[in-house]
Amino acid sequence: MRLSFSWLSDYLKDSETIEEKSYKLNETLTEVDGIEEVKPSFEGVYIGKILKLEKHPNAERLRIAMVDIKTKKLKIVCGASNIYEGMKVPVAIEGTALYDEAGDRFLITKTKIRGEESEGMLCSPRELGISKDHSGILDLSFDGTVSIGDLLDPIFTDKVLKIENKAITHRPDCFSHEGVARELAAISGNMVKPLSFETDNSKFTKTSAIDKDISIFTNEVFNSENEIKLKIDGYTRRYSTITIKGIKIKPSPAFIQARLIALGHHPINNVVDLTNYVMYAIGQPLHAFDADKTGYNFHIRTAKNGEKLKVLDSNTYELTTDDITISDGPTPLDIGGIIGGYESGINNDTQNVVLVADNFDPSMLRRTSWRTGIRTDAVTIYEKDIDPNLTINGLVAFVNLYNELYPEDEIAVSTILDYYPITFPEWKEVVISHELINKSIGEDIKLDKIEKILSVLGILIIKSEEGILTLNIPSRRTDLNTKEDVVEEILRLYGYSNLPVRQYFYKLQEVKAYKGREEEIKALNFMANTGYVQIETYLFADLGLEEKLSLSTSPVKIKNPINIESNILKSSTIPDLAKIASRNLKLADSGKFFSFTRIFTLNAGKSQEEKVLSNVYFDKKASNSTLYYSMQKDLVDALIAIGVNENDIKFTTKETFKEKAVALSELESAAIFIKGKYAGYIGLSSSLLEKTFDMDKSAVVSMLKFENIVEASKKDYTLQPYSKFPSISFDISMFVNNDTFTEDIIEAIKSRNVKDLVGIKSVDTFQKDNRAVTIRLTFNNLNKTLERTEVESSVEGIQSFLKDQFKDLKVR
Amino acid sequence: MDPIYAQYISDISSLDELASKISSDIKESVKKEENIQSIYLSRKGLITGLFSILNEIENKTGSSKREIGQVLNTLKKEAENQSNIPGADKPKNRKELFDPTFFQIGQEGRLHVLTREKILTEELFMRMGFSIIDDNFVDSDFNVFESLNVPANHPARDLWDTFWTESGEVVRTQTTAFQNHLLVEAKENDSFPIRAIQPGLCSRNEATDARHEHTFYQVDGLYVSKNSEKRVSVVDLISTLRTFFSQYLQKEMNIRIQPAYFPFVEPGFEFAISCIFCKGEGCNVCSRSGWLEIGGCGMTHPNVFKKAGLDPDEYSGFAFGYGLERMAQLKLNINDVRLFRENDIRFLNNS
């Protein structure tokens, strides 16, 4: 939002600079984005009056004007057709500088045009940089606020305060100069000066009620007949409307044009400019229809699907039943609260106007604005949910301002037709105690200080007894409804920097951490200490890529992804790991990385997330089996460090998982089971994965489902009974067929349930033509020393059992 | 008399001669890394043995027993010095040839800087009595918006550009999403006060540049007390932030608050800490203000209590939130937020 400082100053009693005001706004309301100097695109343009017009002797289209600029009279040759004797015009004289649209400066000099001397130039709005209008000279005849001989420069010189809209969405009253001025005044302990056109507007008499929702109000200005017939289907909080007859379209006064330009607008004509001016002054959007085009029957309804309307920005929009429209008969006239229709707009021939100040359901306007992409200042204000009590002020401000500027027009203003089904009270009552205020703030603020703060904010103190304050809050403060809101207001104006710092005492209480945090930190530290570097990854992933690698079974899709590569939440960490391997294979010979992140699946229409620990290891100099066994050892060590029992860990090729076969090499990967439950995998990259990520060497990757690990880790450390007698270990070394895996041999031995056999561990394996496996068997008894002979016979039994089970097994 | 000692002194004619012979033998033994203790000093050692044949030495050299004793004692000291640690054995020979001074560093692993800062943040808040929460990244509209006083179609939703899943769930835009369930749980278990933080990943649909990331860690905190036990004040909020940031940055920190709008707090503030680079005098990092803007905070909004079924007149609390990346950037002088997730080994190993 842009705020003109000269405009704000109209309301203020003190004379602080814009920098001082900006600092104070920063401290108490919101951050000021910046201060911008607004300068005219001319230097030294005077206001003059055309005394006499003569034909140019040598050119048909040129005329010679005698112009009075008070200090002297000038002879100026001019080609514009709209000039007339008695017209007030902007005059550039010898030495005046003008800037063109590219910012290039050129000086006006005395010159001869077609043989006639010209001592200056009369300027069009475009030549002054006011608007794009170049159809004629800017007509200032109707501007009673400027006099012959005045410089135009100071009117177009201003400073603008820029405020981020987002920061004050809760303060619809601050989307206006009056609102921000009220804040500025309150910060300095003052109230604002009321402006002439906004004052004395409330003395209306209710003459009649059309029905329970529509009333008619009149006073000495608003007194001609109101011919409007309203039919309203709903969605409308308030619709206040008048007719004005005898309006004359002309340029608005220079100061209004200048202020609109400073806010970033192009002036159009007096009626359109005044509706905008009133909106920026008091924060109530207004809309003017050409009554001769619309007629007087207004129907406020939702649009029909497919109904089309060309609006003021010259675009045509297709409407839906979610949009509010005002229509006269079947044709829509505008999109309610958003933008006016093109056909019903004000033009140079308009004489009679229907002026509307309304208030709609903000969420409906917001949806329409989002769908159509139309962002007018009116929507920006409406969607903040403004006070419905403002509509009458809007109409009155327009009429007062028009009469003040153009008394000669003698316009006829009708009574106010006011649809207002549910009245919002003009004052809201809040009762609050002095004690609560101070306890909430944590500081002892005196009652008279509090009362002073409240009164400059325009809050009435109805009663103040024994520290209990009964307050009346004006309805424009839609943000102040509760005691807490009032506390904030007081604190805000008391000054945050005036608060002390104090230590306070906590109640003694258990401090908890989320489930698994302890194991998580153990795992992270273990991996870091074992030589793995942690990476940080995004949770978004590319569905196409995941599908290519068969990783997505039930992805969680993002409805509004930031780009196509981030259109789901990832269901596997393989792409993250492959990406980092690929990147670092180009930089280094070897690398070990891990990530602790989350993976997602859609389950019964809901996103389900799991924490996973993922590792990747590559080494250009190492064989694939070395890579595999090295990481496998790290994983097992980590699991044990976290608290998983080594006997509960199993690597198996018998189970499938989605990463197997496509992303990982099928015969070189294994599922990890902990306590009989799937808990992750380890495996070598597949050639497809390597091709996809441009990896010139295989890498081993792994994933552990963290919740399963937390579940399986030891929670208590009770001492288990152990034998005082020595145990006996035997190693069985054997060759097996390549289809037989260590897990098969261990499972087979386990299935024998051999007496006193307490440990079955794989201790070595290597690959020649066949696979060599060494298994260590440990025997122990709680109550006695085992005889070597009985153990030996058990081992022999196991060996012959294994030979039976596995065809090609040879004991070494 | 032990014949070995007799032989040792057989060609000796003066005490000086004997002394220099023993002395040079010790030196020779040291050179050969022999066991000085056992050869010279033990019960059967040379010097001990010579003490037992003082008469013979007296006869051989003509020096008095007293003089001989003094010389032998000096030599004993010399031998003891050579054997260093009294009683220690020196290996006669190396078992294996190696360089005990050589050392190497194993492959370097490392926690990511954000993990380190997250763990530190959690530990410090736990010391201050705050529990640590870790909820889901994908959450419900109710938790992320509705329960936090951001109804549907409210303009405050513009504050966050939200990612939605096709199934209609919300990618949390702020870890503040934990407030409602904390309040409901505390109500059910009557376990007030609530003191908790949630440092977790959030995402907002914003273009990424050197200062903005669509994915980031937010640390969100909540403290709620029953008014009958303690009414929570703005001063409590500031004091908590001040205590935390002073510990976190190992410096005495001041906190500045300024008004700001967040729907779930009333009043709402932005908070800044004293600039850690210039001690408040103004520098480039803090734009000459002396303050570093860190995050938002405020007093729990009555509607947040109401949505959890609590009477806003009976409870009060404060909340705060800030970005972990920004803190890490300030602490470690990292000028581009994108570096955190590029996973370049040069960054990972040096941050």
CSV table of N, CA and C in Angstrom, one decimal, chain A residues 199-302:
chain,number,residue,atom,x,y,z
A,199,THR,N,-16.8,15.6,7.4
A,199,THR,CA,-17.5,15.9,8.6
A,199,THR,C,-19.0,16.1,8.5
A,200,ASP,N,-19.7,16.1,9.6
A,200,ASP,CA,-21.1,16.5,9.6
A,200,ASP,C,-21.9,15.7,8.6
A,201,ASN,N,-21.7,14.4,8.7
A,201,ASN,CA,-22.5,13.6,7.7
A,201,ASN,C,-23.5,12.8,8.3
A,202,SER,N,-23.7,12.8,9.6
A,202,SER,CA,-24.5,11.8,10.2
A,202,SER,C,-25.9,12.3,10.5
A,203,LYS,N,-26.2,13.5,10.2
A,203,LYS,CA,-27.6,13.9,10.6
A,203,LYS,C,-28.6,13.6,9.6
A,204,PHE,N,-29.0,12.3,9.6
A,204,PHE,CA,-30.0,11.9,8.6
A,204,PHE,C,-31.3,11.5,9.3
A,205,THR,N,-32.3,11.7,8.6
A,205,THR,CA,-33.6,11.2,9.2
A,205,THR,C,-34.1,10.0,8.4
A,206,LYS,N,-34.5,9.1,9.1
A,206,LYS,CA,-35.1,7.9,8.4
A,206,LYS,C,-36.5,8.2,8.0
A,207,THR,N,-36.8,8.3,6.7
A,207,THR,CA,-38.1,8.7,6.3
A,207,THR,C,-39.1,7.5,6.2
A,208,SER,N,-38.6,6.5,5.6
A,208,SER,CA,-39.5,5.3,5.5
A,208,SER,C,-38.6,4.1,5.3
A,209,ALA,N,-39.3,3.0,5.4
A,209,ALA,CA,-38.7,1.7,5.1
A,209,ALA,C,-39.4,1.0,4.1
A,210,ILE,N,-38.7,0.6,3.0
A,210,ILE,CA,-39.3,-0.1,1.9
A,210,ILE,C,-39.8,-1.5,2.4
A,211,ASP,N,-38.9,-2.2,3.0
A,211,ASP,CA,-39.3,-3.4,3.7
A,211,ASP,C,-38.4,-3.5,4.9
A,212,LYS,N,-38.3,-4.7,5.6
A,212,LYS,CA,-37.6,-4.7,6.9
A,212,LYS,C,-36.1,-4.6,6.7
A,213,ASP,N,-35.6,-4.8,5.4
A,213,ASP,CA,-34.2,-4.7,5.2
A,213,ASP,C,-33.7,-3.4,4.5
A,214,ILE,N,-34.7,-2.7,3.9
A,214,ILE,CA,-34.3,-1.5,3.1
A,214,ILE,C,-35.0,-0.2,3.7
A,215,SER,N,-34.1,0.8,4.0
A,215,SER,CA,-34.6,2.0,4.5
A,215,SER,C,-34.3,3.2,3.7
A,216,ILE,N,-34.9,4.4,3.9
A,216,ILE,CA,-34.6,5.6,3.1
A,216,ILE,C,-34.2,6.7,4.1
A,217,PHE,N,-33.0,7.3,3.9
A,217,PHE,CA,-32.6,8.4,4.7
A,217,PHE,C,-32.5,9.7,4.0
A,218,THR,N,-32.7,10.8,4.7
A,218,THR,CA,-32.7,12.1,4.0
A,218,THR,C,-32.1,13.1,4.9
A,219,ASN,N,-31.6,14.2,4.3
A,219,ASN,CA,-31.2,15.4,5.1
A,219,ASN,C,-31.3,16.6,4.1
A,220,GLU,N,-30.8,17.7,4.4
A,220,GLU,CA,-31.0,18.9,3.5
A,220,GLU,C,-30.3,18.8,2.2
A,221,VAL,N,-29.2,18.0,2.1
A,221,VAL,CA,-28.5,17.8,0.8
A,221,VAL,C,-29.1,16.6,0.1
A,222,PHE,N,-29.3,15.5,0.8
A,222,PHE,CA,-29.8,14.3,0.2
A,222,PHE,C,-31.3,14.3,0.2
A,223,ASN,N,-31.9,15.0,-0.8
A,223,ASN,CA,-33.3,15.2,-0.6
A,223,ASN,C,-34.1,15.0,-1.9
A,224,SER,N,-33.5,14.8,-3.1
A,224,SER,CA,-34.4,14.6,-4.2
A,224,SER,C,-34.8,13.2,-4.3
A,225,GLU,N,-35.7,12.9,-5.2
A,225,GLU,CA,-36.3,11.5,-5.2
A,225,GLU,C,-35.3,10.5,-5.6
A,226,ASN,N,-35.3,9.4,-4.9
A,226,ASN,CA,-34.4,8.2,-5.3
A,226,ASN,C,-35.3,7.2,-6.1
A,227,GLU,N,-34.9,7.1,-7.4
A,227,GLU,CA,-35.8,6.3,-8.3
A,227,GLU,C,-35.3,4.8,-8.3
A,228,ILE,N,-34.3,4.5,-7.5
A,228,ILE,CA,-33.7,3.2,-7.6
A,228,ILE,C,-34.6,2.1,-7.0
A,229,LYS,N,-34.7,1.0,-7.7
A,229,LYS,CA,-35.5,-0.1,-7.1
A,229,LYS,C,-34.4,-1.2,-6.9
A,230,LEU,N,-34.4,-1.7,-5.7
A,230,LEU,CA,-33.4,-2.8,-5.4
A,230,LEU,C,-34.0,-4.1,-5.2
A,231,LYS,N,-33.3,-5.1,-5.8
A,231,LYS,CA,-33.7,-6.5,-5.5
A,231,LYS,C,-32.4,-7.2,-5.2
A,232,ILE,N,-32.4,-7.8,-4.0
A,232,ILE,CA,-31.1,-8.4,-3.5
A,232,ILE,C,-31.3,-9.8,-3.1
A,233,ASP,N,-30.5,-10.7,-3.7
A,233,ASP,CA,-30.7,-12.1,-3.4
A,233,ASP,C,-29.9,-12.6,-2.2
A,234,GLY,N,-29.0,-11.8,-1.8
A,234,GLY,CA,-28.2,-12.3,-0.6
A,234,GLY,C,-26.7,-11.9,-0.8
A,235,TYR,N,-25.8,-12.5,0.0
A,235,TYR,CA,-24.4,-12.3,-0.1
A,235,TYR,C,-23.9,-10.8,0.2
A,236,THR,N,-24.9,-10.0,0.4
A,236,THR,CA,-24.7,-8.6,0.5
A,236,THR,C,-24.9,-8.1,2.0
A,237,ARG,N,-23.9,-7.6,2.6
A,237,ARG,CA,-24.1,-7.1,3.9
A,237,ARG,C,-24.8,-5.8,4.0
A,238,ARG,N,-24.4,-4.9,3.0
A,238,ARG,CA,-25.0,-3.6,2.9
A,238,ARG,C,-24.9,-3.1,1.5
A,239,TYR,N,-25.9,-2.4,1.1
A,239,TYR,CA,-25.9,-1.8,-0.2
A,239,TYR,C,-26.5,-0.4,-0.1
A,240,SER,N,-25.7,0.6,-0.1
A,240,SER,CA,-26.3,2.0,0.1
A,240,SER,C,-26.1,2.7,-1.2
A,241,THR,N,-27.2,3.4,-1.7
A,241,THR,CA,-27.0,3.9,-3.0
A,241,THR,C,-27.9,5.2,-3.2
A,242,ILE,N,-27.3,6.1,-4.0
A,242,ILE,CA,-28.0,7.4,-4.3
A,242,ILE,C,-27.9,7.7,-5.8
A,243,THR,N,-28.7,8.6,-6.2
A,243,THR,CA,-28.6,9.1,-7.6
A,243,THR,C,-28.1,10.6,-7.5
A,244,ILE,N,-27.3,11.0,-8.4
A,244,ILE,CA,-26.8,12.4,-8.5
A,244,ILE,C,-27.1,12.8,-9.9
A,245,LYS,N,-27.9,13.9,-10.0
A,245,LYS,CA,-28.2,14.4,-11.4
A,245,LYS,C,-27.6,15.7,-11.6
A,246,GLY,N,-27.2,16.0,-12.8
A,246,GLY,CA,-26.6,17.3,-13.2
A,246,GLY,C,-25.1,17.3,-13.0
A,247,ILE,N,-24.5,16.2,-13.0
A,247,ILE,CA,-23.1,16.1,-12.9
A,247,ILE,C,-22.4,16.6,-14.2
A,248,LYS,N,-21.3,17.3,-14.1
A,248,LYS,CA,-20.6,17.6,-15.4
A,248,LYS,C,-19.2,17.0,-15.3
A,249,ILE,N,-18.9,16.2,-16.4
A,249,ILE,CA,-17.6,15.5,-16.4
A,249,ILE,C,-16.5,16.4,-16.8
A,250,LYS,N,-15.4,16.5,-16.1
A,250,LYS,CA,-14.3,17.3,-16.4
A,250,LYS,C,-13.1,16.8,-15.7
A,251,PRO,N,-11.9,17.3,-15.9
A,251,PRO,CA,-10.7,16.8,-15.2
A,251,PRO,C,-10.9,17.2,-13.7
A,252,SER,N,-10.4,16.4,-12.8
A,252,SER,CA,-10.4,16.7,-11.4
A,252,SER,C,-9.3,17.7,-11.1
A,253,PRO,N,-9.4,18.3,-9.9
A,253,PRO,CA,-8.4,19.3,-9.6
A,253,PRO,C,-6.9,18.7,-9.5
A,254,ALA,N,-6.0,19.6,-9.8
A,254,ALA,CA,-4.6,19.2,-9.8
A,254,ALA,C,-4.1,18.4,-8.6
A,255,PHE,N,-4.6,18.8,-7.4
A,255,PHE,CA,-4.1,18.1,-6.2
A,255,PHE,C,-4.6,16.7,-6.1
A,256,ILE,N,-5.8,16.5,-6.6
A,256,ILE,CA,-6.4,15.1,-6.6
A,256,ILE,C,-5.7,14.3,-7.6
A,257,GLN,N,-5.4,14.9,-8.8
A,257,GLN,CA,-4.7,14.1,-9.8
A,257,GLN,C,-3.3,13.8,-9.3
A,258,ALA,N,-2.7,14.7,-8.6
A,258,ALA,CA,-1.3,14.5,-8.1
A,258,ALA,C,-1.3,13.4,-7.1
A,259,ARG,N,-2.3,13.4,-6.2
A,259,ARG,CA,-2.3,12.4,-5.2
A,259,ARG,C,-2.5,11.0,-5.7
A,260,LEU,N,-3.5,10.9,-6.7
A,260,LEU,CA,-3.7,9.6,-7.3
A,260,LEU,C,-2.5,9.1,-8.0
A,261,ILE,N,-1.8,10.0,-8.7
A,261,ILE,CA,-0.5,9.6,-9.4
A,261,ILE,C,0.5,9.1,-8.4
A,262,ALA,N,0.6,9.8,-7.2
A,262,ALA,CA,1.5,9.4,-6.2
A,262,ALA,C,1.2,8.0,-5.7
A,263,LEU,N,-0.1,7.6,-5.7
A,263,LEU,CA,-0.5,6.3,-5.3
A,263,LEU,C,-0.4,5.2,-6.4
A,264,GLY,N,0.0,5.7,-7.6
A,264,GLY,CA,0.2,4.8,-8.7
A,264,GLY,C,-1.0,4.7,-9.7
A,265,HIS,N,-1.8,5.7,-9.7
A,265,HIS,CA,-3.0,5.6,-10.6
A,265,HIS,C,-2.9,6.7,-11.7
A,266,HIS,N,-3.7,6.5,-12.7
A,266,HIS,CA,-3.9,7.6,-13.7
A,266,HIS,C,-5.2,8.2,-13.5
A,267,PRO,N,-5.2,9.6,-13.4
A,267,PRO,CA,-6.5,10.3,-13.2
A,267,PRO,C,-7.3,10.0,-14.5
A,268,ILE,N,-8.6,10.0,-14.3
A,268,ILE,CA,-9.5,9.7,-15.5
A,268,ILE,C,-10.4,10.9,-15.7
A,269,ASN,N,-11.4,11.1,-14.8
A,269,ASN,CA,-12.2,12.3,-14.8
A,269,ASN,C,-12.7,12.6,-13.4
A,270,ASN,N,-13.4,13.7,-13.2
A,270,ASN,CA,-13.7,14.1,-11.8
A,270,ASN,C,-14.5,13.0,-11.1
A,271,VAL,N,-15.5,12.4,-11.7
A,271,VAL,CA,-16.3,11.4,-11.0
A,271,VAL,C,-15.5,10.2,-10.6
A,272,VAL,N,-14.8,9.6,-11.6
A,272,VAL,CA,-14.0,8.4,-11.3
A,272,VAL,C,-12.9,8.7,-10.3
A,273,ASP,N,-12.3,9.8,-10.5
A,273,ASP,CA,-11.2,10.2,-9.6
A,273,ASP,C,-11.7,10.4,-8.1
A,274,LEU,N,-12.9,11.0,-8.0
A,274,LEU,CA,-13.4,11.3,-6.7
A,274,LEU,C,-13.8,10.0,-6.0
A,275,THR,N,-14.4,9.0,-6.7
A,275,THR,CA,-14.7,7.7,-6.1
A,275,THR,C,-13.4,7.1,-5.5
A,276,ASN,N,-12.3,7.2,-6.3
A,276,ASN,CA,-11.1,6.6,-5.9
A,276,ASN,C,-10.5,7.4,-4.7
A,277,TYR,N,-10.6,8.7,-4.8
A,277,TYR,CA,-10.1,9.6,-3.8
A,277,TYR,C,-10.8,9.3,-2.4
A,278,VAL,N,-12.1,9.1,-2.5
A,278,VAL,CA,-12.8,8.8,-1.2
A,278,VAL,C,-12.4,7.5,-0.7
A,279,MET,N,-12.2,6.5,-1.6
A,279,MET,CA,-11.8,5.2,-1.1
A,279,MET,C,-10.4,5.3,-0.4
A,280,TYR,N,-9.4,6.0,-1.0
A,280,TYR,CA,-8.1,6.1,-0.4
A,280,TYR,C,-8.2,6.9,0.9
A,281,ALA,N,-9.1,7.8,0.9
A,281,ALA,CA,-9.2,8.7,2.1
A,281,ALA,C,-9.8,8.0,3.3
A,282,ILE,N,-11.0,7.3,3.1
A,282,ILE,CA,-11.6,6.7,4.3
A,282,ILE,C,-11.7,5.2,4.3
A,283,GLY,N,-11.3,4.6,3.1
A,283,GLY,CA,-11.3,3.1,3.1
A,283,GLY,C,-12.6,2.5,2.7
A,284,GLN,N,-13.5,3.2,2.1
A,284,GLN,CA,-14.8,2.6,1.6
A,284,GLN,C,-14.8,2.7,0.1
A,285,PRO,N,-14.7,1.6,-0.6
A,285,PRO,CA,-14.8,1.6,-2.1
A,285,PRO,C,-16.1,2.1,-2.5
A,286,LEU,N,-16.2,2.9,-3.6
A,286,LEU,CA,-17.4,3.4,-4.2
A,286,LEU,C,-17.4,3.0,-5.6
A,287,HIS,N,-18.6,2.9,-6.2
A,287,HIS,CA,-18.7,2.7,-7.6
A,287,HIS,C,-19.8,3.6,-8.2
A,288,ALA,N,-19.4,4.3,-9.3
A,288,ALA,CA,-20.4,5.2,-10.0
A,288,ALA,C,-20.8,4.5,-11.3
A,289,PHE,N,-22.1,4.4,-11.5
A,289,PHE,CA,-22.7,4.0,-12.8
A,289,PHE,C,-23.2,5.2,-13.6
A,290,ASP,N,-23.2,5.1,-14.9
A,290,ASP,CA,-23.9,6.1,-15.7
A,290,ASP,C,-25.4,5.7,-15.7
A,291,ALA,N,-26.2,6.5,-15.0
A,291,ALA,CA,-27.6,6.1,-14.7
A,291,ALA,C,-28.4,6.0,-16.0
A,292,ASP,N,-28.0,6.8,-17.0
A,292,ASP,CA,-28.7,6.7,-18.3
A,292,ASP,C,-28.4,5.5,-19.1
A,293,LYS,N,-27.4,4.8,-18.7
A,293,LYS,CA,-27.1,3.5,-19.3
A,293,LYS,C,-27.7,2.3,-18.5
A,294,THR,N,-27.7,2.5,-17.2
A,294,THR,CA,-28.1,1.3,-16.4
A,294,THR,C,-29.6,1.3,-16.1
A,295,GLY,N,-30.2,2.5,-16.1
A,295,GLY,CA,-31.6,2.5,-15.6
A,295,GLY,C,-31.5,2.5,-14.1
A,296,TYR,N,-32.7,2.2,-13.4
A,296,TYR,CA,-32.7,2.3,-12.0
A,296,TYR,C,-33.2,1.0,-11.3
A,297,ASN,N,-33.3,0.0,-12.1
A,297,ASN,CA,-33.6,-1.3,-11.5
A,297,ASN,C,-32.4,-2.1,-11.3
A,298,PHE,N,-32.0,-2.3,-10.0
A,298,PHE,CA,-30.8,-3.0,-9.7
A,298,PHE,C,-31.1,-4.3,-9.0
A,299,HIS,N,-30.6,-5.4,-9.6
A,299,HIS,CA,-30.8,-6.7,-9.1
A,299,HIS,C,-29.4,-7.3,-8.7
A,300,ILE,N,-29.2,-7.5,-7.4
A,300,ILE,CA,-27.9,-8.1,-7.0
A,300,ILE,C,-28.1,-9.6,-6.8
A,301,ARG,N,-27.3,-10.4,-7.6
A,301,ARG,CA,-27.6,-11.8,-7.6
A,301,ARG,C,-26.2,-12.5,-7.9
A,302,THR,N,-26.2,-13.8,-7.8
A,302,THR,CA,-25.0,-14.5,-8.3
A,302,THR,C,-25.1,-14.6,-9.8
